[in-house]
């Protein structure tokens, strides 16, 4: 699949991440659309981890401790989503 297609599929997966029923629906649809589940999960995971790292970088560069704490909390949410995505990748294939 083209990289843009995988990225779009990964973004769709991220949008569904907070709704388990929708998440599994999206995973099943991606398979029917010909996407490799692992490829989409890897792309989504890379996106979330990159976002967390950029957020932590912003936290390290702000002089305001309150703002730095807000950035750290946002990064924690990104890392939580990353763990969720990584956990999905270890489960059985959906048919």
PDB file of N, CA and C in Angstrom:
ATOM      1  N   UNK A   1       0.826  -1.184   0.000  1.00  0.00           N
ATOM      2  CA  UNK A   1       0.000   0.000   0.000  1.00  0.00           C
ATOM      3  C   UNK A   1       0.869   1.246   0.000  1.00  0.00           C
ATOM      4  N   UNK A   2       0.366   2.299  -0.569  1.00  0.00           N
ATOM      5  CA  UNK A   2       1.100   3.559  -0.595  1.00  0.00           C
ATOM      6  C   UNK A   2       1.228   4.112   0.816  1.00  0.00           C
ATOM      7  N   UNK A   3       2.330   4.821   1.055  1.00  0.00           N
ATOM      8  CA  UNK A   3       2.583   5.357   2.394  1.00  0.00           C
ATOM      9  C   UNK A   3       1.461   6.275   2.855  1.00  0.00           C
ATOM     10  N   UNK A   4       0.952   7.102   1.956  1.00  0.00           N
ATOM     11  CA  UNK A   4      -0.131   8.015   2.341  1.00  0.00           C
ATOM     12  C   UNK A   4      -1.365   7.231   2.769  1.00  0.00           C
ATOM     13  N   UNK A   5      -1.639   6.130   2.113  1.00  0.00           N
ATOM     14  CA  UNK A   5      -2.781   5.309   2.478  1.00  0.00           C
ATOM     15  C   UNK A   5      -2.622   4.704   3.859  1.00  0.00           C
ATOM     16  N   UNK A   6      -1.427   4.240   4.168  1.00  0.00           N
ATOM     17  CA  UNK A   6      -1.161   3.662   5.490  1.00  0.00           C
ATOM     18  C   UNK A   6      -1.265   4.743   6.554  1.00  0.00           C
ATOM     19  N   UNK A   7      -0.726   5.922   6.261  1.00  0.00           N
ATOM     20  CA  UNK A   7      -0.793   7.033   7.223  1.00  0.00           C
ATOM     21  C   UNK A   7      -2.237   7.433   7.477  1.00  0.00           C
ATOM     22  N   UNK A   8      -3.026   7.545   6.429  1.00  0.00           N
ATOM     23  CA  UNK A   8      -4.444   7.870   6.604  1.00  0.00           C
ATOM     24  C   UNK A   8      -5.157   6.798   7.422  1.00  0.00           C
ATOM     25  N   UNK A   9      -4.827   5.544   7.154  1.00  0.00           N
ATOM     26  CA  UNK A   9      -5.430   4.443   7.913  1.00  0.00           C
ATOM     27  C   UNK A   9      -5.001   4.519   9.372  1.00  0.00           C
ATOM     28  N   UNK A  10      -3.729   4.851   9.619  1.00  0.00           N
ATOM     29  CA  UNK A  10      -3.242   5.002  10.992  1.00  0.00           C
ATOM     30  C   UNK A  10      -3.948   6.123  11.722  1.00  0.00           C
ATOM     31  N   UNK A  11      -4.188   7.220  11.031  1.00  0.00           N
ATOM     32  CA  UNK A  11      -4.900   8.343  11.651  1.00  0.00           C
ATOM     33  C   UNK A  11      -6.341   7.966  11.964  1.00  0.00           C
ATOM     34  N   UNK A  12      -6.963   7.210  11.075  1.00  0.00           N
ATOM     35  CA  UNK A  12      -8.328   6.728  11.335  1.00  0.00           C
ATOM     36  C   UNK A  12      -8.347   5.831  12.571  1.00  0.00           C
ATOM     37  N   UNK A  13      -7.328   4.998  12.683  1.00  0.00           N
ATOM     38  CA  UNK A  13      -7.209   4.117  13.841  1.00  0.00           C
ATOM     39  C   UNK A  13      -7.044   4.942  15.125  1.00  0.00           C
ATOM     40  N   UNK A  14      -6.219   5.971  15.080  1.00  0.00           N
ATOM     41  CA  UNK A  14      -6.021   6.819  16.260  1.00  0.00           C
ATOM     42  C   UNK A  14      -7.310   7.524  16.680  1.00  0.00           C
ATOM     43  N   UNK A  15      -8.098   7.941  15.702  1.00  0.00           N
ATOM     44  CA  UNK A  15      -9.366   8.596  16.019  1.00  0.00           C
ATOM     45  C   UNK A  15     -10.325   7.645  16.743  1.00  0.00           C
ATOM     46  N   UNK A  16     -10.216   6.366  16.458  1.00  0.00           N
ATOM     47  CA  UNK A  16     -11.110   5.372  17.058  1.00  0.00           C
ATOM     48  C   UNK A  16     -10.566   4.796  18.357  1.00  0.00           C
ATOM     49  N   UNK A  17      -9.374   5.202  18.749  1.00  0.00           N
ATOM     50  CA  UNK A  17      -8.692   4.561  19.875  1.00  0.00           C
ATOM     51  C   UNK A  17      -9.432   4.689  21.199  1.00  0.00           C
ATOM     52  N   UNK A  18     -10.193   5.737  21.392  1.00  0.00           N
ATOM     53  CA  UNK A  18     -10.890   5.940  22.664  1.00  0.00           C
ATOM     54  C   UNK A  18     -12.234   5.224  22.742  1.00  0.00           C
ATOM     55  N   UNK A  19     -12.631   4.563  21.669  1.00  0.00           N
ATOM     56  CA  UNK A  19     -13.906   3.835  21.634  1.00  0.00           C
ATOM     57  C   UNK A  19     -13.626   2.393  21.210  1.00  0.00           C
ATOM     58  N   UNK A  20     -13.540   1.454  22.185  1.00  0.00           N
ATOM     59  CA  UNK A  20     -13.154   0.077  21.856  1.00  0.00           C
ATOM     60  C   UNK A  20     -14.003  -0.566  20.753  1.00  0.00           C
ATOM     61  N   UNK A  21     -15.291  -0.351  20.773  1.00  0.00           N
ATOM     62  CA  UNK A  21     -16.140  -0.960  19.747  1.00  0.00           C
ATOM     63  C   UNK A  21     -15.778  -0.406  18.372  1.00  0.00           C
ATOM     64  N   UNK A  22     -15.610   0.872  18.299  1.00  0.00           N
ATOM     65  CA  UNK A  22     -15.227   1.519  17.030  1.00  0.00           C
ATOM     66  C   UNK A  22     -13.824   1.087  16.603  1.00  0.00           C
ATOM     67  N   UNK A  23     -12.932   0.939  17.562  1.00  0.00           N
ATOM     68  CA  UNK A  23     -11.554   0.542  17.275  1.00  0.00           C
ATOM     69  C   UNK A  23     -11.512  -0.807  16.560  1.00  0.00           C
ATOM     70  N   UNK A  24     -12.206  -1.799  17.083  1.00  0.00           N
ATOM     71  CA  UNK A  24     -12.197  -3.117  16.462  1.00  0.00           C
ATOM     72  C   UNK A  24     -12.929  -3.105  15.122  1.00  0.00           C
ATOM     73  N   UNK A  25     -13.915  -2.256  15.009  1.00  0.00           N
ATOM     74  CA  UNK A  25     -14.606  -2.083  13.734  1.00  0.00           C
ATOM     75  C   UNK A  25     -13.630  -1.536  12.680  1.00  0.00           C
ATOM     76  N   UNK A  26     -12.833  -0.529  13.063  1.00  0.00           N
ATOM     77  CA  UNK A  26     -11.850   0.055  12.151  1.00  0.00           C
ATOM     78  C   UNK A  26     -10.783  -0.975  11.785  1.00  0.00           C
ATOM     79  N   UNK A  27     -10.306  -1.736  12.771  1.00  0.00           N
ATOM     80  CA  UNK A  27      -9.304  -2.767  12.493  1.00  0.00           C
ATOM     81  C   UNK A  27      -9.820  -3.794  11.494  1.00  0.00           C
ATOM     82  N   UNK A  28     -11.054  -4.224  11.660  1.00  0.00           N
ATOM     83  CA  UNK A  28     -11.640  -5.182  10.732  1.00  0.00           C
ATOM     84  C   UNK A  28     -11.779  -4.579   9.338  1.00  0.00           C
ATOM     85  N   UNK A  29     -12.205  -3.320   9.274  1.00  0.00           N
ATOM     86  CA  UNK A  29     -12.379  -2.652   7.979  1.00  0.00           C
ATOM     87  C   UNK A  29     -11.038  -2.477   7.271  1.00  0.00           C
ATOM     88  N   UNK A  30      -9.997  -2.152   8.019  1.00  0.00           N
ATOM     89  CA  UNK A  30      -8.675  -1.992   7.412  1.00  0.00           C
ATOM     90  C   UNK A  30      -8.228  -3.290   6.751  1.00  0.00           C
ATOM     91  N   UNK A  31      -8.495  -4.414   7.421  1.00  0.00           N
ATOM     92  CA  UNK A  31      -8.158  -5.711   6.838  1.00  0.00           C
ATOM     93  C   UNK A  31      -8.930  -5.972   5.561  1.00  0.00           C
ATOM     94  N   UNK A  32     -10.214  -5.629   5.572  1.00  0.00           N
ATOM     95  CA  UNK A  32     -11.035  -5.812   4.369  1.00  0.00           C
ATOM     96  C   UNK A  32     -10.573  -4.895   3.238  1.00  0.00           C
ATOM     97  N   UNK A  33     -10.021  -3.738   3.595  1.00  0.00           N
ATOM     98  CA  UNK A  33      -9.535  -2.785   2.595  1.00  0.00           C
ATOM     99  C   UNK A  33      -8.136  -3.122   2.088  1.00  0.00           C
ATOM    100  N   UNK A  34      -7.557  -4.196   2.603  1.00  0.00           N
ATOM    101  CA  UNK A  34      -6.273  -4.648   2.099  1.00  0.00           C
ATOM    102  C   UNK A  34      -5.055  -4.116   2.830  1.00  0.00           C
ATOM    103  N   UNK A  35      -5.248  -3.467   3.953  1.00  0.00           N
ATOM    104  CA  UNK A  35      -4.122  -2.958   4.733  1.00  0.00           C
ATOM    105  C   UNK A  35      -3.583  -4.057   5.648  1.00  0.00           C
ATOM    106  N   UNK A  36      -2.277  -4.097   5.801  1.00  0.00           N
ATOM    107  CA  UNK A  36      -1.664  -4.994   6.764  1.00  0.00           C
ATOM    108  C   UNK A  36      -1.814  -4.374   8.149  1.00  0.00           C
ATOM    109  N   UNK A  37      -2.441  -5.096   9.055  1.00  0.00           N
ATOM    110  CA  UNK A  37      -2.721  -4.557  10.383  1.00  0.00           C
ATOM    111  C   UNK A  37      -1.459  -4.067  11.076  1.00  0.00           C
ATOM    112  N   UNK A  38      -0.400  -4.847  11.028  1.00  0.00           N
ATOM    113  CA  UNK A  38       0.848  -4.473  11.705  1.00  0.00           C
ATOM    114  C   UNK A  38       1.421  -3.182  11.138  1.00  0.00           C
ATOM    115  N   UNK A  39       1.325  -3.005   9.831  1.00  0.00           N
ATOM    116  CA  UNK A  39       1.855  -1.792   9.195  1.00  0.00           C
ATOM    117  C   UNK A  39       1.095  -0.558   9.661  1.00  0.00           C
ATOM    118  N   UNK A  40      -0.214  -0.664   9.727  1.00  0.00           N
ATOM    119  CA  UNK A  40      -1.037   0.462  10.173  1.00  0.00           C
ATOM    120  C   UNK A  40      -0.779   0.745  11.651  1.00  0.00           C
ATOM    121  N   UNK A  41      -0.715  -0.305  12.470  1.00  0.00           N
ATOM    122  CA  UNK A  41      -0.440  -0.119  13.898  1.00  0.00           C
ATOM    123  C   UNK A  41       0.934   0.505  14.118  1.00  0.00           C
ATOM    124  N   UNK A  42       1.932   0.055  13.356  1.00  0.00           N
ATOM    125  CA  UNK A  42       3.283   0.628  13.482  1.00  0.00           C
ATOM    126  C   UNK A  42       3.285   2.105  13.120  1.00  0.00           C
ATOM    127  N   UNK A  43       2.574   2.465  12.063  1.00  0.00           N
ATOM    128  CA  UNK A  43       2.512   3.870  11.653  1.00  0.00           C
ATOM    129  C   UNK A  43       1.818   4.722  12.711  1.00  0.00           C
ATOM    130  N   UNK A  44       0.698   4.225  13.228  1.00  0.00           N
ATOM    131  CA  UNK A  44      -0.024   4.953  14.268  1.00  0.00           C
ATOM    132  C   UNK A  44       0.828   5.088  15.529  1.00  0.00           C
ATOM    133  N   UNK A  45       1.530   4.022  15.885  1.00  0.00           N
ATOM    134  CA  UNK A  45       2.397   4.037  17.062  1.00  0.00           C
ATOM    135  C   UNK A  45       3.522   5.055  16.891  1.00  0.00           C
ATOM    136  N   UNK A  46       4.129   5.089  15.722  1.00  0.00           N
ATOM    137  CA  UNK A  46       5.194   6.062  15.459  1.00  0.00           C
ATOM    138  C   UNK A  46       4.672   7.491  15.571  1.00  0.00           C
ATOM    139  N   UNK A  47       3.476   7.720  15.098  1.00  0.00           N
ATOM    140  CA  UNK A  47       2.871   9.054  15.174  1.00  0.00           C
ATOM    141  C   UNK A  47       2.659   9.475  16.620  1.00  0.00           C
ATOM    142  N   UNK A  48       2.131   8.574  17.436  1.00  0.00           N
ATOM    143  CA  UNK A  48       1.854   8.891  18.838  1.00  0.00           C
ATOM    144  C   UNK A  48       3.146   9.109  19.622  1.00  0.00           C
ATOM    145  N   UNK A  49       4.140   8.273  19.413  1.00  0.00           N
ATOM    146  CA  UNK A  49       5.413   8.417  20.126  1.00  0.00           C
ATOM    147  C   UNK A  49       6.110   9.713  19.712  1.00  0.00           C
ATOM    148  N   UNK A  50       6.066  10.039  18.430  1.00  0.00           N
ATOM    149  CA  UNK A  50       6.659  11.304  17.977  1.00  0.00           C
ATOM    150  C   UNK A  50       5.964  12.492  18.635  1.00  0.00           C
ATOM    151  N   UNK A  51       4.647  12.426  18.727  1.00  0.00           N
ATOM    152  CA  UNK A  51       3.903  13.496  19.400  1.00  0.00           C
ATOM    153  C   UNK A  51       4.290  13.623  20.860  1.00  0.00           C
ATOM    154  N   UNK A  52       4.476  12.495  21.533  1.00  0.00           N
ATOM    155  CA  UNK A  52       4.884  12.518  22.940  1.00  0.00           C
ATOM    156  C   UNK A  52       6.268  13.127  23.092  1.00  0.00           C
ATOM    157  N   UNK A  53       7.178  12.753  22.215  1.00  0.00           N
ATOM    158  CA  UNK A  53       8.546  13.293  22.294  1.00  0.00           C
ATOM    159  C   UNK A  53       8.570  14.795  22.033  1.00  0.00           C
ATOM    160  N   UNK A  54       7.808  15.244  21.061  1.00  0.00           N
ATOM    161  CA  UNK A  54       7.743  16.678  20.785  1.00  0.00           C
ATOM    162  C   UNK A  54       7.121  17.444  21.955  1.00  0.00           C
ATOM    163  N   UNK A  55       6.144  16.839  22.583  1.00  0.00           N
ATOM    164  CA  UNK A  55       5.513  17.468  23.742  1.00  0.00           C
ATOM    165  C   UNK A  55       6.482  17.554  24.913  1.00  0.00           C
ATOM    166  N   UNK A  56       7.260  16.508  25.133  1.00  0.00           N
ATOM    167  CA  UNK A  56       8.268  16.541  26.200  1.00  0.00           C
ATOM    168  C   UNK A  56       9.367  17.561  25.897  1.00  0.00           C
ATOM    169  N   UNK A  57       9.713  17.687  24.631  1.00  0.00           N
ATOM    170  CA  UNK A  57      10.699  18.703  24.254  1.00  0.00           C
ATOM    171  C   UNK A  57      10.175  20.094  24.591  1.00  0.00           C
ATOM    172  N   UNK A  58       8.916  20.338  24.280  1.00  0.00           N
ATOM    173  CA  UNK A  58       8.308  21.631  24.612  1.00  0.00           C
ATOM    174  C   UNK A  58       8.307  21.849  26.119  1.00  0.00           C
ATOM    175  N   UNK A  59       8.048  20.785  26.876  1.00  0.00           N
ATOM    176  CA  UNK A  59       8.054  20.900  28.344  1.00  0.00           C
ATOM    177  C   UNK A  59       9.436  21.292  28.852  1.00  0.00           C
ATOM    178  N   UNK A  60      10.459  20.737  28.237  1.00  0.00           N
ATOM    179  CA  UNK A  60      11.820  21.032  28.697  1.00  0.00           C
ATOM    180  C   UNK A  60      12.266  22.439  28.335  1.00  0.00           C
ATOM    181  N   UNK A  61      11.585  23.058  27.397  1.00  0.00           N
ATOM    182  CA  UNK A  61      11.998  24.377  26.928  1.00  0.00           C
ATOM    183  C   UNK A  61      11.175  25.526  27.492  1.00  0.00           C
ATOM    184  N   UNK A  62      10.135  25.216  28.239  1.00  0.00           N
ATOM    185  CA  UNK A  62       9.313  26.287  28.778  1.00  0.00           C
ATOM    186  C   UNK A  62       9.824  26.708  30.156  1.00  0.00           C
ATOM    187  N   UNK A  63       9.889  28.006  30.396  1.00  0.00           N
ATOM    188  CA  UNK A  63      10.347  28.471  31.709  1.00  0.00           C
ATOM    189  C   UNK A  63       9.250  28.412  32.785  1.00  0.00           C
ATOM    190  N   UNK A  64       8.020  28.247  32.371  1.00  0.00           N
ATOM    191  CA  UNK A  64       6.879  28.245  33.293  1.00  0.00           C
ATOM    192  C   UNK A  64       6.622  26.830  33.807  1.00  0.00           C
ATOM    193  N   UNK A  65       6.823  26.580  35.104  1.00  0.00           N
ATOM    194  CA  UNK A  65       6.626  25.226  35.648  1.00  0.00           C
ATOM    195  C   UNK A  65       5.208  24.685  35.459  1.00  0.00           C
ATOM    196  N   UNK A  66       4.218  25.542  35.555  1.00  0.00           N
ATOM    197  CA  UNK A  66       2.837  25.086  35.364  1.00  0.00           C
ATOM    198  C   UNK A  66       2.606  24.624  33.930  1.00  0.00           C
ATOM    199  N   UNK A  67       3.143  25.375  33.003  1.00  0.00           N
ATOM    200  CA  UNK A  67       3.004  25.001  31.588  1.00  0.00           C
ATOM    201  C   UNK A  67       3.789  23.714  31.302  1.00  0.00           C
ATOM    202  N   UNK A  68       4.956  23.582  31.914  1.00  0.00           N
ATOM    203  CA  UNK A  68       5.747  22.359  31.741  1.00  0.00           C
ATOM    204  C   UNK A  68       4.971  21.148  32.255  1.00  0.00           C
ATOM    205  N   UNK A  69       4.297  21.311  33.380  1.00  0.00           N
ATOM    206  CA  UNK A  69       3.488  20.216  33.928  1.00  0.00           C
ATOM    207  C   UNK A  69       2.355  19.849  32.974  1.00  0.00           C
ATOM    208  N   UNK A  70       1.733  20.847  32.365  1.00  0.00           N
ATOM    209  CA  UNK A  70       0.674  20.575  31.393  1.00  0.00           C
ATOM    210  C   UNK A  70       1.211  19.778  30.204  1.00  0.00           C
ATOM    211  N   UNK A  71       2.385  20.166  29.727  1.00  0.00           N
ATOM    212  CA  UNK A  71       3.006  19.425  28.633  1.00  0.00           C
ATOM    213  C   UNK A  71       3.287  17.977  29.037  1.00  0.00           C
ATOM    214  N   UNK A  72       3.773  17.786  30.244  1.00  0.00           N
ATOM    215  CA  UNK A  72       4.079  16.430  30.720  1.00  0.00           C
ATOM    216  C   UNK A  72       2.818  15.575  30.806  1.00  0.00           C
ATOM    217  N   UNK A  73       1.729  16.168  31.260  1.00  0.00           N
ATOM    218  CA  UNK A  73       0.464  15.428  31.305  1.00  0.00           C
ATOM    219  C   UNK A  73      -0.012  15.056  29.906  1.00  0.00           C
ATOM    220  N   UNK A  74       0.170  15.970  28.968  1.00  0.00           N
ATOM    221  CA  UNK A  74      -0.210  15.674  27.582  1.00  0.00           C
ATOM    222  C   UNK A  74       0.667  14.555  27.024  1.00  0.00           C
ATOM    223  N   UNK A  75       1.956  14.591  27.336  1.00  0.00           N
ATOM    224  CA  UNK A  75       2.866  13.538  26.872  1.00  0.00           C
ATOM    225  C   UNK A  75       2.471  12.191  27.474  1.00  0.00           C
ATOM    226  N   UNK A  76       2.059  12.199  28.735  1.00  0.00           N
ATOM    227  CA  UNK A  76       1.629  10.954  29.383  1.00  0.00           C
ATOM    228  C   UNK A  76       0.436  10.348  28.647  1.00  0.00           C
ATOM    229  N   UNK A  77      -0.484  11.178  28.195  1.00  0.00           N
ATOM    230  CA  UNK A  77      -1.633  10.677  27.424  1.00  0.00           C
ATOM    231  C   UNK A  77      -1.145  10.042  26.118  1.00  0.00           C
ATOM    232  N   UNK A  78      -0.197  10.688  25.452  1.00  0.00           N
ATOM    233  CA  UNK A  78       0.361  10.116  24.222  1.00  0.00           C
ATOM    234  C   UNK A  78       0.998   8.751  24.501  1.00  0.00           C
ATOM    235  N   UNK A  79       1.775   8.667  25.575  1.00  0.00           N
ATOM    236  CA  UNK A  79       2.437   7.399  25.888  1.00  0.00           C
ATOM    237  C   UNK A  79       1.427   6.318  26.264  1.00  0.00           C
ATOM    238  N   UNK A  80       0.348   6.696  26.925  1.00  0.00           N
ATOM    239  CA  UNK A  80      -0.711   5.739  27.246  1.00  0.00           C
ATOM    240  C   UNK A  80      -1.335   5.189  25.969  1.00  0.00           C
ATOM    241  N   UNK A  81      -1.573   6.075  25.012  1.00  0.00           N
ATOM    242  CA  UNK A  81      -2.110   5.637  23.716  1.00  0.00           C
ATOM    243  C   UNK A  81      -1.111   4.722  23.005  1.00  0.00           C
ATOM    244  N   UNK A  82       0.187   5.019  23.150  1.00  0.00           N
ATOM    245  CA  UNK A  82       1.222   4.186  22.529  1.00  0.00           C
ATOM    246  C   UNK A  82       1.198   2.773  23.111  1.00  0.00           C
ATOM    247  N   UNK A  83       1.050   2.683  24.415  1.00  0.00           N
ATOM    248  CA  UNK A  83       0.986   1.364  25.062  1.00  0.00           C
ATOM    249  C   UNK A  83      -0.255   0.606  24.579  1.00  0.00           C
ATOM    250  N   UNK A  84      -1.362   1.304  24.440  1.00  0.00           N
ATOM    251  CA  UNK A  84      -2.585   0.673  23.937  1.00  0.00           C
ATOM    252  C   UNK A  84      -2.364   0.137  22.530  1.00  0.00           C
ATOM    253  N   UNK A  85      -1.759   0.952  21.666  1.00  0.00           N
ATOM    254  CA  UNK A  85      -1.492   0.504  20.295  1.00  0.00           C
ATOM    255  C   UNK A  85      -0.542  -0.682  20.268  1.00  0.00           C
ATOM    256  N   UNK A  86       0.499  -0.629  21.079  1.00  0.00           N
ATOM    257  CA  UNK A  86       1.453  -1.741  21.123  1.00  0.00           C
ATOM    258  C   UNK A  86       0.779  -3.020  21.616  1.00  0.00           C
ATOM    259  N   UNK A  87      -0.161  -2.888  22.531  1.00  0.00           N
ATOM    260  CA  UNK A  87      -0.890  -4.046  23.048  1.00  0.00           C
ATOM    261  C   UNK A  87      -1.792  -4.657  21.987  1.00  0.00           C
ATOM    262  N   UNK A  88      -2.373  -3.824  21.165  1.00  0.00           N
ATOM    263  CA  UNK A  88      -3.218  -4.325  20.077  1.00  0.00           C
ATOM    264  C   UNK A  88      -2.381  -5.168  19.138  1.00  0.00           C
ATOM    265  N   UNK A  89      -1.153  -4.748  18.894  1.00  0.00           N
ATOM    266  CA  UNK A  89      -0.277  -5.448  17.964  1.00  0.00           C
ATOM    267  C   UNK A  89       0.118  -6.832  18.435  1.00  0.00           C
ATOM    268  N   UNK A  90      -0.044  -7.123  19.723  1.00  0.00           N
ATOM    269  CA  UNK A  90       0.357  -8.434  20.226  1.00  0.00           C
ATOM    270  C   UNK A  90      -0.789  -9.432  20.250  1.00  0.00           C
ATOM    271  N   UNK A  91      -1.982  -8.993  19.919  1.00  0.00           N
ATOM    272  CA  UNK A  91      -3.141  -9.878  19.963  1.00  0.00           C
ATOM    273  C   UNK A  91      -3.292 -10.692  18.691  1.00  0.00           C
ATOM    274  N   UNK A  92      -4.270 -11.595  18.673  1.00  0.00           N
ATOM    275  CA  UNK A  92      -4.494 -12.418  17.475  1.00  0.00           C
ATOM    276  C   UNK A  92      -5.051 -11.563  16.346  1.00  0.00           C
ATOM    277  N   UNK A  93      -4.841 -12.027  15.127  1.00  0.00           N
ATOM    278  CA  UNK A  93      -5.356 -11.340  13.964  1.00  0.00           C
ATOM    279  C   UNK A  93      -6.885 -11.404  13.975  1.00  0.00           C
ATOM    280  N   UNK A  94      -7.505 -10.300  13.564  1.00  0.00           N
ATOM    281  CA  UNK A  94      -8.950 -10.268  13.428  1.00  0.00           C
ATOM    282  C   UNK A  94      -9.312 -10.743  12.023  1.00  0.00           C
ATOM    283  N   UNK A  95     -10.312 -11.573  11.921  1.00  0.00           N
ATOM    284  CA  UNK A  95     -10.735 -12.045  10.598  1.00  0.00           C
ATOM    285  C   UNK A  95     -12.107 -11.521  10.296  1.00  0.00           C
TER     286      UNK A  95
END
